[in-house]
Amino acid sequence: SQTIHQWPATLVQPVGSPLSLECTVEGTSNPNLYWYRQAAGRGLQLLFYSVGIGQISSEVPQNLSASRPQDRQFILSSKKLLLSDSGFYLCAWSVSSYNEQFFGPGTRLTVL
Amino acid sequence: ILNVEQSPQSLHVQEGDSTNFTCSFPSSNFYALHWYRWETAKSPEALFVMTLNGDEKKKGRISATLNTKEGYSYLYIKGSQPEDSATYLCAFVNDYKLSFGAGTTVTVRA
């Protein structure tokens, strides 16, 4: 069966510090991968998606970036965090864009 | 950014009562609509993937209908139970990605 892992579960970082969140998927090959953020009181916002290794599409211009160094690994990064980067970050995978998405446990990021 | 709207934003329902709420989406270039349930302290889980106009899908006491021509979907909960308390998200499939609504938060009172 397929599983999706995210870490860390919670993170408190000072403004201006770097960020690296990791997501890995097991039990499937060549999945579509997604990064979402839920800011306080708001819905899920798609940040990045990837349909293959090295292929990243950005949805919202910001100080975040994503990379997919391996088929089942998706990394969300920032060189300098802003206060507005605080939120709940979810990674998800799907077989295709039409199929249901499976979400990881999420990372709660607080930028102080 | 596609406009996917859900209403109401929140609702309270008495245990045993039935309820329903709406998702509206662009009626052009339709590919699929997803419904997810997001319980507190958990991750969103898929309920339904709907692709055809007139689709009606059911999972236990929860069902959903789809009207792609007018751009709306209803989600129904029959005989609400406390475990149905959650935020229900709809998402419109466009290209390779989903555009989510803000969700309807359902609270079932015992």
XYZ file of N, CA and C in Angstrom:
666
model
N 0.836 -1.182 0.000
C 0.000 0.000 0.000
C 0.884 1.250 0.000
N 0.258 2.355 -0.397
C 1.031 3.582 -0.500
C 0.963 4.368 0.805
N 2.077 5.005 1.142
C 2.099 5.881 2.309
C 2.856 7.147 1.952
N 2.531 8.213 2.647
C 3.180 9.490 2.422
C 3.664 10.025 3.757
N 4.899 10.472 3.789
C 5.524 10.954 5.008
C 5.911 12.421 4.842
N 5.774 13.154 5.937
C 6.210 14.540 5.965
C 6.960 14.775 7.258
N 7.991 15.576 7.196
C 8.663 15.988 8.429
C 9.359 17.313 8.235
N 9.502 18.074 9.346
C 9.024 17.723 10.685
C 7.526 17.965 10.839
N 6.975 17.554 11.943
C 5.559 17.752 12.202
C 5.277 19.190 12.617
N 6.174 19.751 13.408
C 6.052 21.140 13.821
C 7.419 21.795 13.731
N 7.387 23.104 13.513
C 8.641 23.831 13.340
C 8.418 25.285 13.742
N 9.313 25.801 14.554
C 9.284 27.223 14.923
C 10.604 27.812 14.463
N 10.511 28.815 13.603
C 11.712 29.392 13.009
C 11.689 30.912 13.132
N 12.847 31.529 13.291
C 12.885 33.004 13.303
C 12.793 33.558 11.885
N 12.296 34.776 11.790
C 12.254 35.479 10.505
C 13.671 35.543 9.927
N 13.765 35.295 8.627
C 15.059 35.379 7.957
C 15.849 34.089 7.931
N 15.356 33.082 8.630
C 16.071 31.795 8.650
C 15.650 30.951 7.448
N 16.450 29.940 7.090
C 16.082 29.078 5.961
C 15.070 28.014 6.381
N 14.491 27.385 5.360
C 13.475 26.363 5.611
C 13.690 25.185 4.670
N 13.480 23.989 5.196
C 13.462 22.807 4.355
C 12.448 21.836 4.927
N 11.395 21.576 4.165
C 10.385 20.582 4.533
C 10.464 19.453 3.521
N 10.397 18.237 4.033
C 10.550 17.095 3.145
C 9.310 16.223 3.124
N 9.050 15.677 1.965
C 7.906 14.800 1.757
C 8.371 13.610 0.935
N 8.036 12.407 1.376
C 8.368 11.223 0.597
C 7.146 10.325 0.484
N 7.055 9.649 -0.629
C 5.944 8.745 -0.903
C 6.504 7.346 -1.105
N 5.819 6.365 -0.563
C 6.211 4.965 -0.732
C 5.101 4.190 -1.408
N 5.483 3.185 -2.164
C 4.504 2.259 -2.706
C 3.900 2.647 -4.037
N 4.457 3.656 -4.700
C 3.966 4.045 -6.016
C 5.121 4.629 -6.815
N 4.956 4.677 -8.136
C 5.996 5.226 -8.997
C 5.445 6.387 -9.809
N 6.321 7.359 -10.055
C 5.989 8.527 -10.869
C 4.681 9.200 -10.452
N 4.535 9.475 -9.174
C 3.305 10.164 -8.748
C 3.354 11.640 -9.103
N 2.177 12.260 -9.224
C 2.098 13.719 -9.193
C 2.262 14.123 -7.727
N 3.031 15.165 -7.485
C 3.282 15.614 -6.120
C 2.896 17.081 -5.975
N 2.392 17.431 -4.801
C 1.853 18.770 -4.573
C 2.289 19.277 -3.201
N 2.510 20.604 -3.108
C 2.663 21.293 -1.829
C 1.516 22.294 -1.696
N 0.828 22.244 -0.544
C -0.238 23.176 -0.225
C 0.100 23.899 1.078
N -0.520 25.062 1.243
C -0.439 25.773 2.517
C -1.839 26.205 2.923
N -2.119 26.055 4.205
C -3.322 26.625 4.770
C -2.902 27.696 5.758
N -3.140 28.940 5.413
C -2.885 30.028 6.353
C -4.078 30.133 7.302
N -3.867 30.805 8.424
C -4.905 30.890 9.462
C -6.215 31.427 8.879
N -7.307 30.669 9.078
C -8.624 31.122 8.654
C -8.866 31.071 7.154
N -8.008 30.366 6.440
C -8.156 30.326 4.986
C -8.150 28.894 4.493
N -8.496 28.710 3.218
C -8.539 27.380 2.623
C -7.168 26.912 2.181
N -7.144 25.800 1.466
C -5.902 25.235 0.965
C -5.448 25.974 -0.291
N -4.223 26.420 -0.266
C -3.658 27.121 -1.408
C -2.552 26.271 -2.015
N -2.658 25.971 -3.299
C -1.629 25.206 -3.985
C -0.396 26.077 -4.178
N 0.750 25.572 -3.745
C 2.009 26.306 -3.885
C 2.811 25.799 -5.090
N 3.027 24.497 -5.137
C 3.817 23.889 -6.204
C 3.223 22.531 -6.563
N 3.445 22.118 -7.811
C 3.129 20.756 -8.169
C 4.177 20.250 -9.146
N 4.302 18.916 -9.182
C 5.333 18.289 -10.005
C 4.778 17.018 -10.624
N 4.975 16.872 -11.924
C 4.507 15.666 -12.617
C 5.659 14.716 -12.903
N 6.891 15.091 -12.543
C 8.033 14.218 -12.760
C 9.297 14.792 -12.136
N 10.336 14.002 -12.093
C 11.612 14.426 -11.513
C 12.088 15.702 -12.191
N 12.440 16.673 -11.376
C 12.981 17.916 -11.909
C 11.961 18.853 -12.525
N 10.690 18.439 -12.568
C 9.642 19.277 -13.162
C 8.822 19.907 -12.049
N 8.927 21.219 -11.922
C 8.234 21.949 -10.859
C 7.444 23.084 -11.486
N 6.183 23.186 -11.101
C 5.357 24.322 -11.516
C 4.970 25.103 -10.275
N 5.140 26.418 -10.351
C 4.842 27.292 -9.227
C 3.511 27.983 -9.469
N 2.689 28.009 -8.436
C 1.380 28.628 -8.573
C 1.340 30.063 -8.056
N 2.113 30.334 -7.046
C 2.041 31.642 -6.403
C 3.453 32.198 -6.252
N 3.733 33.392 -6.790
C 5.073 33.967 -6.625
C 5.336 34.302 -5.164
N 6.446 33.878 -4.641
C 6.735 34.054 -3.225
C 8.186 33.702 -2.984
N 8.581 33.705 -1.743
C 9.972 33.402 -1.427
C 10.200 31.926 -1.161
N 9.277 31.087 -1.580
C 9.432 29.662 -1.413
C 9.839 29.030 -2.736
N 10.468 27.875 -2.665
C 10.820 27.106 -3.856
C 10.616 25.639 -3.553
N 10.536 24.835 -4.606
C 10.361 23.400 -4.438
C 11.312 22.670 -5.354
N 11.659 21.460 -4.947
C 12.516 20.623 -5.779
C 12.068 19.179 -5.665
N 12.342 18.429 -6.715
C 12.009 16.996 -6.744
C 13.257 16.259 -7.216
N 14.160 15.996 -6.283
C 15.423 15.356 -6.665
C 15.289 13.873 -7.001
N 14.270 13.241 -6.463
C 14.006 11.826 -6.752
C 12.526 11.651 -7.064
N 12.194 10.513 -7.642
C 10.826 10.285 -8.103
C 9.789 10.491 -7.010
N 10.115 10.051 -5.785
C 9.111 10.065 -4.719
C 9.513 10.997 -3.578
N 10.298 12.011 -3.891
C 10.739 12.958 -2.881
C 10.437 14.370 -3.357
N 9.824 15.150 -2.475
C 9.432 16.516 -2.826
C 9.851 17.403 -1.664
N 10.596 18.454 -1.947
C 11.155 19.300 -0.898
C 10.683 20.730 -1.087
N 10.254 21.335 -0.006
C 9.855 22.749 0.002
C 10.906 23.536 0.757
N 11.387 24.611 0.156
C 12.500 25.351 0.752
C 12.258 26.849 0.729
N 13.018 27.514 1.585
C 13.092 28.970 1.542
C 14.468 29.386 2.026
N 15.000 30.432 1.435
C 16.301 30.938 1.893
C 16.124 31.857 3.092
N 14.999 32.616 3.103
C 14.749 33.554 4.207
C 13.249 33.589 4.479
N 12.853 33.084 5.621
C 11.435 33.035 5.960
C 10.892 34.410 6.327
N 9.619 34.612 5.982
C 8.880 35.798 6.361
C 7.814 35.421 7.386
N 7.333 36.415 8.123
C 6.247 36.140 9.067
C 5.040 35.522 8.358
N 4.778 35.996 7.146
C 3.611 35.531 6.387
C 3.744 34.087 5.905
N 4.906 33.483 6.088
C 5.075 32.071 5.722
C 4.512 31.128 6.776
N 4.122 31.649 7.907
C 3.513 30.797 8.937
C 2.248 30.146 8.393
N 2.051 28.887 8.772
C 0.857 28.183 8.320
C 1.047 26.683 8.433
N 0.065 25.985 7.901
C 0.079 24.524 7.916
C 0.376 24.064 6.497
N 1.453 23.297 6.322
C 1.906 22.873 5.008
C 1.589 21.396 4.808
N 0.930 21.120 3.709
C 0.549 19.752 3.384
C 1.177 19.322 2.068
N 1.703 18.115 2.061
C 2.184 17.489 0.839
C 1.135 16.466 0.411
N 0.973 16.277 -0.880
C -0.007 15.305 -1.371
C 0.523 14.644 -2.628
N -0.009 13.471 -2.921
C 0.334 12.789 -4.171
C -0.936 12.265 -4.819
N -0.841 12.042 -6.130
C -1.942 11.420 -6.858
C -1.374 10.659 -8.041
N -2.182 9.731 -8.541
C -1.778 8.961 -9.715
C -1.803 9.850 -10.956
N -2.834 10.694 -11.022
C -2.948 11.625 -12.140
C -3.697 12.848 -11.636
N -3.810 13.865 -12.477
C -4.460 15.097 -12.043
C -5.948 14.899 -11.809
N -6.543 13.843 -12.367
C -7.977 13.645 -12.210
C -8.308 12.787 -10.998
N -7.320 12.013 -10.544
C -7.564 11.094 -9.437
C -7.489 11.807 -8.100
N -8.061 11.162 -7.097
C -8.028 11.722 -5.749
C -6.585 11.922 -5.288
N -6.418 12.900 -4.420
C -5.106 13.157 -3.852
C -5.052 12.584 -2.442
N -3.856 12.117 -2.087
C -3.613 11.564 -0.761
C -2.643 12.501 -0.047
N -3.065 12.909 1.149
C -2.319 13.942 1.858
C -1.451 13.356 2.968
N -0.320 14.017 3.181
C 0.541 13.674 4.303
C 0.000 14.270 5.586
N 0.699 14.017 6.696
C 0.229 14.482 8.005
C 0.397 15.972 8.228
N 1.200 16.643 7.413
C 1.332 18.087 7.518
C 2.445 18.554 8.432
N 2.871 19.804 8.217
C 3.860 20.477 9.070
C 3.288 21.819 9.501
N 3.270 22.033 10.823
C 2.828 23.316 11.349
C 4.047 24.206 11.483
N 4.139 25.262 10.677
C 5.281 26.184 10.697
C 4.879 27.496 11.348
N 5.628 27.897 12.336
C 5.432 29.202 12.970
C 6.701 30.004 12.787
N 6.561 31.164 12.173
C 7.704 32.050 11.976
C 7.565 33.215 12.952
N 8.581 33.403 13.770
C 8.500 34.430 14.816
C 9.423 35.612 14.506
N -6.252 31.977 -11.031
C -6.852 31.259 -9.907
C -8.345 31.100 -10.180
N -8.828 29.854 -10.148
C -10.231 29.587 -10.417
C -11.068 29.863 -9.191
N -12.306 30.311 -9.436
C -13.194 30.686 -8.357
C -14.046 29.491 -7.968
N -13.697 28.848 -6.876
C -14.470 27.741 -6.332
C -15.026 28.203 -4.991
N -16.345 28.243 -4.897
C -16.976 28.786 -3.692
C -17.807 27.734 -3.002
N -17.763 27.752 -1.679
C -18.556 26.820 -0.883
C -19.418 27.606 0.085
N -20.633 27.132 0.245
C -21.532 27.786 1.208
C -22.433 26.750 1.858
N -22.786 26.959 3.138
C -22.286 28.056 3.959
C -20.851 27.801 4.410
N -20.247 28.774 5.053
C -18.891 28.603 5.575
C -18.890 27.619 6.727
N -19.951 27.657 7.544
C -20.063 26.722 8.651
C -21.530 26.463 8.944
N -21.794 25.337 9.563
C -23.154 25.039 9.976
C -23.128 24.091 11.169
N -24.176 24.218 11.973
C -24.364 23.342 13.122
C -25.626 22.528 12.885
N -25.538 21.253 13.168
C -26.684 20.377 12.947
C -26.843 19.453 14.156
N -28.077 19.196 14.483
C -28.364 18.322 15.605
C -28.152 16.869 15.189
N -27.633 16.080 16.106
C -27.446 14.653 15.823
C -28.743 14.040 15.340
N -28.650 13.299 14.259
C -29.822 12.645 13.690
C -30.466 13.422 12.557
N -30.191 14.729 12.497
C -30.751 15.539 11.405
C -29.916 15.379 10.144
N -30.506 15.702 9.027
C -29.800 15.680 7.746
C -29.451 17.100 7.335
N -28.437 17.232 6.513
C -28.000 18.554 6.086
C -27.376 18.466 4.703
N -27.207 19.602 4.072
C -26.513 19.636 2.794
C -25.877 20.991 2.590
N -24.888 21.051 1.734
C -24.201 22.300 1.441
C -23.657 22.245 0.012
N -23.202 23.415 -0.443
C -22.991 23.622 -1.872
C -21.559 23.956 -2.216
N -21.160 23.519 -3.385
C -19.897 23.922 -4.000
C -20.224 24.437 -5.401
N -19.785 25.646 -5.725
C -19.964 26.150 -7.082
C -18.604 26.347 -7.733
N -18.545 26.121 -9.026
C -17.273 26.122 -9.753
C -17.516 26.585 -11.178
N -16.453 26.896 -11.922
C -16.630 27.318 -13.321
C -17.256 26.195 -14.139
N -18.243 26.529 -14.952
C -18.937 25.493 -15.714
C -18.257 25.187 -17.045
N -17.253 25.955 -17.402
C -16.548 25.698 -18.657
C -15.289 24.874 -18.387
N -14.886 24.100 -19.391
C -13.664 23.285 -19.296
C -13.664 22.388 -18.071
N -14.773 21.687 -17.866
C -14.878 20.828 -16.691
C -14.163 19.501 -16.940
N -13.365 19.055 -15.951
C -12.713 17.752 -16.001
C -13.190 16.856 -14.873
N -13.160 17.374 -13.660
C -13.587 16.575 -12.506
C -13.744 17.475 -11.296
N -14.522 16.980 -10.334
C -14.689 17.675 -9.059
C -14.446 16.668 -7.954
N -13.669 17.074 -6.959
C -13.378 16.218 -5.820
C -14.055 16.768 -4.568
N -14.445 15.865 -3.681
C -14.867 16.222 -2.323
C -13.937 15.541 -1.328
N -13.506 16.319 -0.328
C -12.633 15.803 0.723
C -13.240 16.123 2.087
N -12.950 15.263 3.048
C -13.327 15.518 4.439
C -12.056 15.727 5.234
N -12.039 16.801 6.026
C -10.855 17.147 6.806
C -11.262 17.251 8.266
N -10.911 16.202 9.011
C -11.207 16.189 10.430
C -10.080 16.858 11.194
N -10.425 17.398 12.336
C -9.447 18.087 13.169
C -8.307 17.144 13.523
N -7.073 17.642 13.423
C -5.849 16.903 13.758
C -5.559 15.752 12.792
N -6.243 15.735 11.669
C -5.965 14.725 10.655
C -5.694 15.418 9.321
N -5.416 14.610 8.290
C -5.219 15.146 6.950
C -6.497 15.000 6.144
N -6.662 15.820 5.112
C -7.851 15.664 4.262
C -7.886 14.272 3.633
N -9.092 13.708 3.563
C -9.286 12.399 2.934
C -10.346 12.518 1.851
N -10.092 11.880 0.734
C -11.030 11.967 -0.388
C -12.325 11.232 -0.075
N -13.424 11.877 -0.433
C -14.741 11.250 -0.342
C -15.199 10.778 -1.729
N -15.192 11.717 -2.669
C -15.704 11.411 -3.995
C -14.867 12.092 -5.072
N -14.782 11.426 -6.219
C -14.284 12.033 -7.443
C -15.412 11.956 -8.449
N -15.870 13.104 -8.919
C -17.056 13.158 -9.773
C -16.652 13.722 -11.119
N -17.088 13.062 -12.182
C -16.628 13.449 -13.503
C -17.754 13.724 -14.497
N -18.910 13.108 -14.313
C -19.975 13.228 -15.312
C -21.137 14.054 -14.811
N -21.694 14.864 -15.697
C -22.886 15.634 -15.343
C -23.993 14.678 -14.920
N -24.629 14.981 -13.794
C -25.678 14.111 -13.284
C -25.176 13.016 -12.366
N -23.851 12.929 -12.204
C -23.265 11.943 -11.281
C -23.901 12.064 -9.906
N -24.154 10.917 -9.300
C -24.544 10.894 -7.896
C -23.752 9.771 -7.246
N -22.997 10.125 -6.207
C -22.164 9.124 -5.547
C -22.522 9.069 -4.066
N -22.305 7.885 -3.486
C -22.724 7.675 -2.110
C -21.679 6.855 -1.376
N -21.432 7.269 -0.116
C -20.543 6.520 0.756
C -21.164 6.548 2.143
N -21.829 5.438 2.482
C -22.520 5.391 3.770
C -23.665 6.388 3.787
N -23.623 7.303 4.768
C -24.697 8.296 4.905
C -24.395 9.581 4.140
N -23.278 9.633 3.469
C -22.879 10.829 2.728
C -23.036 10.579 1.236
N -23.624 11.549 0.564
C -23.781 11.447 -0.886
C -23.512 12.800 -1.520
N -23.260 12.776 -2.833
C -22.980 14.016 -3.556
C -23.589 13.941 -4.939
N -23.997 15.105 -5.440
C -24.515 15.215 -6.796
C -23.708 16.243 -7.559
N -23.791 16.175 -8.877
C -22.972 17.043 -9.721
C -23.789 17.584 -10.884
N -23.717 18.894 -11.083
C -24.320 19.550 -12.244
C -23.218 20.378 -12.904
N -22.652 19.841 -13.978
C -21.530 20.530 -14.626
C -22.011 21.668 -15.522
N -23.253 21.587 -15.991
C -23.753 22.626 -16.910
C -23.954 23.950 -16.181
N -24.419 23.866 -14.932
C -24.636 25.082 -14.153
C -23.537 25.311 -13.131
N -22.622 24.373 -12.990
C -21.446 24.568 -12.156
C -21.698 24.487 -10.666
N -22.363 23.412 -10.211
C -22.512 23.245 -8.774
C -22.579 21.772 -8.405
N -22.238 21.524 -7.158
C -22.309 20.190 -6.576
C -22.850 20.322 -5.162
N -23.713 19.381 -4.780
C -24.223 19.333 -3.413
C -23.635 18.132 -2.680
N -23.343 18.333 -1.406
C -22.971 17.210 -0.557
C -24.039 17.085 0.515
N -24.535 15.857 0.702
C -25.606 15.595 1.659
C -25.104 14.674 2.761
N -25.489 14.964 3.979
C -25.233 14.062 5.094
C -26.593 13.694 5.685
N -26.880 12.404 5.680
C -28.164 11.924 6.178
C -27.999 11.403 7.598
N -28.880 11.824 8.489
C -28.799 11.334 9.866
C -27.443 11.621 10.503
N -27.091 12.893 10.590
C -25.758 13.305 11.047
C -25.388 12.687 12.386
N -24.126 12.299 12.494
C -23.563 11.752 13.716
C -22.383 12.621 14.147
N -22.019 12.599 15.435
C -20.888 13.421 15.889
C -19.608 13.187 15.083
N -19.400 11.966 14.612
C -18.179 11.686 13.845
C -18.185 12.321 12.454
N -19.334 12.894 12.054
C -19.392 13.619 10.781
C -18.849 15.037 10.913
N -18.577 15.469 12.139
C -18.036 16.811 12.341
C -16.669 16.920 11.669
N -16.556 17.869 10.765
C -15.333 18.029 9.981
C -15.513 19.219 9.058
N -14.440 19.590 8.374
C -14.537 20.561 7.285
C -14.569 19.794 5.973
N -15.547 20.108 5.148
C -15.723 19.430 3.870
C -15.263 20.373 2.762
N -14.306 19.899 1.993
C -13.702 20.708 0.936
C -14.101 20.163 -0.427
N -14.429 21.058 -1.342
C -14.555 20.634 -2.726
C -13.374 21.209 -3.496
N -13.011 20.554 -4.591
C -11.868 20.984 -5.378
C -12.139 20.732 -6.850
N -11.886 21.745 -7.659
C -12.119 21.697 -9.097
C -10.826 21.331 -9.792
N -10.879 20.328 -10.667
C -9.689 19.881 -11.369
C -9.496 20.716 -12.629
N -8.337 21.314 -12.736
C -7.993 22.103 -13.914
C -6.523 21.861 -14.241
N -6.231 21.462 -15.470
C -4.863 21.089 -15.859
C -4.357 19.996 -14.908
N -3.256 20.228 -14.288
C -2.666 19.205 -13.417
C -2.960 19.454 -11.957
N -3.867 20.359 -11.648
C -3.974 20.744 -10.259
C -5.421 20.943 -9.823
N -5.573 21.004 -8.499
C -6.872 21.241 -7.891
C -6.955 22.671 -7.381
N -8.107 23.284 -7.579
C -8.406 24.561 -6.937
C -9.447 24.289 -5.871
N -9.078 24.514 -4.625
C -9.955 24.185 -3.501
C -10.856 25.357 -3.132
N -12.070 25.008 -2.687
C -12.901 25.979 -2.008
C -12.419 26.139 -0.579
N -12.985 27.123 0.115
C -12.555 27.399 1.488
C -13.139 26.400 2.485
N -14.131 25.618 2.042
C -14.667 24.572 2.900
C -15.932 24.959 3.633
N -16.694 23.945 4.009
C -17.841 24.100 4.906
C -17.541 23.298 6.158
N -17.520 23.972 7.292
C -17.240 23.290 8.557
C -18.550 22.875 9.209
N -18.696 21.575 9.387
C -19.915 21.003 9.953
C -19.651 20.588 11.393
N -20.510 21.028 12.288
C -20.430 20.624 13.691
C -21.740 19.940 14.045
N -21.640 18.681 14.451
C -22.820 17.909 14.816
C -22.929 17.902 16.335
N -24.061 18.386 16.837
C -24.286 18.478 18.283
C -25.050 17.252 18.751
N -24.533 16.640 19.797
C -25.179 15.436 20.333
C -26.443 15.794 21.114
